[in-house]
Coordinates of C-alpha atoms in Angstrom, one line a residue:
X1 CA 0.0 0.0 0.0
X2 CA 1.2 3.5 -1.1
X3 CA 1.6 6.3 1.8
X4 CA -1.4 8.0 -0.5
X5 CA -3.4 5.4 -0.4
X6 CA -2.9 4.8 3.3
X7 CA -3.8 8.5 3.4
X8 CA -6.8 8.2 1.8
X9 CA -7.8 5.2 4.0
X10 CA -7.5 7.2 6.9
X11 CA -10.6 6.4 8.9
X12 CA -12.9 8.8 10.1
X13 CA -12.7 8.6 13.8
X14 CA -8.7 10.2 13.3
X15 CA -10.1 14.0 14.2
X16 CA -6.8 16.4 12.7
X17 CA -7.2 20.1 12.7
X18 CA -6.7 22.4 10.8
X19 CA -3.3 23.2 12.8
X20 CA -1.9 19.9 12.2
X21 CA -3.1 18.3 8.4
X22 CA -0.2 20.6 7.1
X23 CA 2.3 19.1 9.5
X24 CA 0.8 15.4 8.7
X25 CA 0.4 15.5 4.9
X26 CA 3.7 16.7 5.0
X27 CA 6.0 14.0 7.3
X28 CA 3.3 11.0 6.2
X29 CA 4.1 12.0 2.4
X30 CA 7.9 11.9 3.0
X31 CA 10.2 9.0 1.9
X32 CA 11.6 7.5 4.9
X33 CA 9.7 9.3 7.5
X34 CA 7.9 6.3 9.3
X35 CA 4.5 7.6 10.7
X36 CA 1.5 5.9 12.8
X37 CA -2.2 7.4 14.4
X38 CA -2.4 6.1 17.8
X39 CA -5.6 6.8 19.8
X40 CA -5.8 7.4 23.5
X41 CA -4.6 4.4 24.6
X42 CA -1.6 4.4 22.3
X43 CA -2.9 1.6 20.0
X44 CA -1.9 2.3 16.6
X45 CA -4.8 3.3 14.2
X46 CA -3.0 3.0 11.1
X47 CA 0.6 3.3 9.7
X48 CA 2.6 4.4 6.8
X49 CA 4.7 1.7 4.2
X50 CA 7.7 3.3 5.8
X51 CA 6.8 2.3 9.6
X52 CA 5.4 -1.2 8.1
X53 CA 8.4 -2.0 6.1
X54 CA 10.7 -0.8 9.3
X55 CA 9.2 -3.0 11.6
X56 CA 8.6 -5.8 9.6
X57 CA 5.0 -5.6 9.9
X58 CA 1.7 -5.5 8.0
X59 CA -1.2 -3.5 8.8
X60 CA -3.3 -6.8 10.6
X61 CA -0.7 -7.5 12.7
X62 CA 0.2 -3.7 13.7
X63 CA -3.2 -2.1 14.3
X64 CA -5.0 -2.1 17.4
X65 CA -0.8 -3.0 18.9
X66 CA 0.6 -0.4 21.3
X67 CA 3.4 1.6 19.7
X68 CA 5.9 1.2 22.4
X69 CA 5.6 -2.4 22.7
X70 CA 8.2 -2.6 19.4
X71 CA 10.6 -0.6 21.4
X72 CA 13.7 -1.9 22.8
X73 CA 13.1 -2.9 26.9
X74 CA 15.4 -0.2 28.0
X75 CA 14.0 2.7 26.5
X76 CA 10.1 1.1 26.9
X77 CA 9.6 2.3 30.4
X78 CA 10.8 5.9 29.6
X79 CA 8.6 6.1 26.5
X80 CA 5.5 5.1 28.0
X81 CA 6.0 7.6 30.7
X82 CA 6.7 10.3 27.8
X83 CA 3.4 9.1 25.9
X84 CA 1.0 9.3 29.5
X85 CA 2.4 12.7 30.0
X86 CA 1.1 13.5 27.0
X87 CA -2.7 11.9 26.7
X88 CA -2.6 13.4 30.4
X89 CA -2.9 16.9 28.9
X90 CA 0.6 17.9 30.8
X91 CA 2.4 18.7 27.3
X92 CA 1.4 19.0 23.5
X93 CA 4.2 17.1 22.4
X94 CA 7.8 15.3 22.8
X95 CA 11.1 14.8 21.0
X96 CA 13.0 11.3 22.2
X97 CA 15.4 8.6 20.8
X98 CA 14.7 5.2 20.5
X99 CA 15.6 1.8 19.8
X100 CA 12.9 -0.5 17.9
X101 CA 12.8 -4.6 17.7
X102 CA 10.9 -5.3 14.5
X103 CA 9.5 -8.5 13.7
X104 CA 12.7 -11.0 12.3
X105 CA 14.6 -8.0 11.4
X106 CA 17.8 -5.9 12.9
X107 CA 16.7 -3.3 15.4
X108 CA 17.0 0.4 14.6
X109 CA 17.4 3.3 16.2
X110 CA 16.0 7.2 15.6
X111 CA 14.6 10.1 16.4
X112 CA 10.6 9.4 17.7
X113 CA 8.4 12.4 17.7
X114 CA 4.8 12.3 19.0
X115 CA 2.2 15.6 18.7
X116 CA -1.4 15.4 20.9
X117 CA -4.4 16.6 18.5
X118 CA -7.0 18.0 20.4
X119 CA -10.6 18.0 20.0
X120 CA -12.7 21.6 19.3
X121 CA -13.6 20.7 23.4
X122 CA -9.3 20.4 24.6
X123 CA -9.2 16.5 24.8
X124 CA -7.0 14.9 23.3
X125 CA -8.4 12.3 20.6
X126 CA -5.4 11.0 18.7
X127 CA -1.7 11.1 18.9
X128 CA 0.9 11.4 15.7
X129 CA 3.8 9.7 15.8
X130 CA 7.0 10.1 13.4
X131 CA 10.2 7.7 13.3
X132 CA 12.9 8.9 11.5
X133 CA 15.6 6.0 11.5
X134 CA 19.0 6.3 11.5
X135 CA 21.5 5.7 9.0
X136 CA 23.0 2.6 10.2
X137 CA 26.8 3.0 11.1
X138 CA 29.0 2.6 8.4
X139 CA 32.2 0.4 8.2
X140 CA 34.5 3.3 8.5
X141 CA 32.2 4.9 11.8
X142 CA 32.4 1.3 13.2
X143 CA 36.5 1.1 12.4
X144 CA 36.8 4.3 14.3
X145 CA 35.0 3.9 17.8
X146 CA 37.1 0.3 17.3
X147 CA 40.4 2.5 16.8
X148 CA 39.3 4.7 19.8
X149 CA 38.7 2.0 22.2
X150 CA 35.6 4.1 23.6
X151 CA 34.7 2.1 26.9
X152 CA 36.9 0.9 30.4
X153 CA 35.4 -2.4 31.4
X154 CA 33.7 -0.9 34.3
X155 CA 31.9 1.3 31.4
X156 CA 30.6 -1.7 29.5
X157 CA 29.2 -3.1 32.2
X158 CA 27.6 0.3 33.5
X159 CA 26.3 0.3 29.8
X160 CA 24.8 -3.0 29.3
X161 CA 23.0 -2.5 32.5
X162 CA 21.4 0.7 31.6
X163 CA 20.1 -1.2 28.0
X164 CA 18.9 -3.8 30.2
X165 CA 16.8 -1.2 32.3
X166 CA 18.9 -1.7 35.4
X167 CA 18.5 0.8 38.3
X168 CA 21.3 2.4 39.3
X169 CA 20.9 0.7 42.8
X170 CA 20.8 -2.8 41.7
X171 CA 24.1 -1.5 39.2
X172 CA 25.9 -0.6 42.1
X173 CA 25.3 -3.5 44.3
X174 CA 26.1 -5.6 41.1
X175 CA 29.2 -4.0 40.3
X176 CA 30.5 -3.6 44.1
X177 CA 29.8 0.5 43.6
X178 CA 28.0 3.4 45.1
X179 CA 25.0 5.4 43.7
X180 CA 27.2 7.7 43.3
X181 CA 29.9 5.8 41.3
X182 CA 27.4 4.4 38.9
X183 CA 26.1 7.9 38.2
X184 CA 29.4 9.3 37.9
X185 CA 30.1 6.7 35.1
X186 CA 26.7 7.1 33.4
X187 CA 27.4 11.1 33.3
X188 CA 30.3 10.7 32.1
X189 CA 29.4 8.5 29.2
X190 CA 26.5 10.7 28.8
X191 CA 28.9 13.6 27.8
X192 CA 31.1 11.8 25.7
X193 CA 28.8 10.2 23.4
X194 CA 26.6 14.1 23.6
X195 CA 23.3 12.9 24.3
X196 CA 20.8 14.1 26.9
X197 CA 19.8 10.7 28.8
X198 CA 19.9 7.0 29.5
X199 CA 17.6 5.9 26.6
X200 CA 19.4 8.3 24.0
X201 CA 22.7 6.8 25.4
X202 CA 21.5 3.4 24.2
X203 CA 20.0 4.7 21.2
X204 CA 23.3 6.0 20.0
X205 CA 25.3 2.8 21.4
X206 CA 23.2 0.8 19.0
X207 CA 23.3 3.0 15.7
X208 CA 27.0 3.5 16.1
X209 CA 27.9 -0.5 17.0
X210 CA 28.8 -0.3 20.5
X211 CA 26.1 -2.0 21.7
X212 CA 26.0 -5.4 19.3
X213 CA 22.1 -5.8 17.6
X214 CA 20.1 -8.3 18.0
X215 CA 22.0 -9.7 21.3
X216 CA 20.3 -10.3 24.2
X217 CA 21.1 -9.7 27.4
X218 CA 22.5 -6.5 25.5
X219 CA 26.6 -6.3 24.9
X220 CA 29.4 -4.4 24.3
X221 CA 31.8 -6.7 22.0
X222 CA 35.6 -6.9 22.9
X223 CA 37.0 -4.7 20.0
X224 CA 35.3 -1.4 22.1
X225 CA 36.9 -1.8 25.6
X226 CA 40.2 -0.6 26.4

């Protein structure tokens, strides 16, 4: 199915105002943008080819699903948080970075962006969501965090617990740490790899490598640590 004819099949209980058909015509029409309508209970109404084809899904086995149920356990809890906030009327919209399991296919990582529309009465009827993947780390990106031997040992491990969803209590008694210690590493790794949070920190792990796809419990491979 075509992103116009999915646009065309849009069904009538997805309400968009005037405010916001621009914004969807626009990112749903764009190659590579993936794009579903979730309603209130963040069960997707309908999808794009691009989100389809990403996660290895057609559209009977993806509607009436829950979004963040494709996403990566470590960045699940923080998304669903991100998504009540937002049917809860506390924002109108959110930015965030992801990691995705599709169905028999590598996971992917990118840039999720979800907007509240609003009824002519203030509640919230739908909510757009837009994907945009990205590029998969090349074998030169790979060769260099290799060549820069990114992570101590202590790092890794500090790293494959966050991806596993790990609290930083649990870390530290694990790793024979404080609280404090464990943050001190997360921060730090935070910095260097410039991103804002745990779940972006294992968002960029995976797109650059670090973190090895499709692994599970998650792991940083041997050619990374110092």
């Amino acid at each position: 199915m075509s992103n116009g004819q999915v646009l065309e099949a849009l069904p009538s209980t997805v309400d968009i105002d005037d405010g916001y058909e621009h914004i969807f015509k626009s990112f749903f029409e764009r190659y590579g943008m993936c794009m579903a309508v979730l309603d209130r209970r963040l069960r997707v109404q309908i999808a794009n080819s691009d989100l389809l084809e990403q996660l290895g899904a057609d559209p009977a086995e993806l509607n009436g699903q829950q979004l963040h149920d494709y996403f990566h356990p470590s960045v699940r809890t923080h998304l669903r948080g991100q998504f009540r906030r937002l049917v809860e009327g506390y924002r109108t919209r959110f930015t965030d970075r992801v990691v995705a399991i599709p169905l028999g296919k590598p996971a992917f990582s990118g840039e999720l962006t979800s907007i509240a529309v609003q009824t002519d009465i203030g509640q919230i009827s739908n909510v757009i969501t837009f994907i945009r993947p990205e590029r998969v780390a090349t074998d030169s990106q790979r060769a260099i965090a290799q060549n820069k031997k990114l992570l101590s040992k202590l790092d890794a491990r500090i790293l494959e617990g966050v991806a596993m969803g790990t609290g930083t209590v649990r870390l530290a008694s694990d790793l024979f740490l404080s609280r404090q210690g464990v943050e001190y590493h997360v921060s730090t790794m935070l910095r260097r790899f410039k991103v804002p949070n745990r779940a972006a920190l294992v968002s960029k792990s995976y797109s650059i490598g670090i973190l090895s796809v499709g692994v599970w419990p998650p792991h940083v491979p041997a050619e990374y640590i110092k």
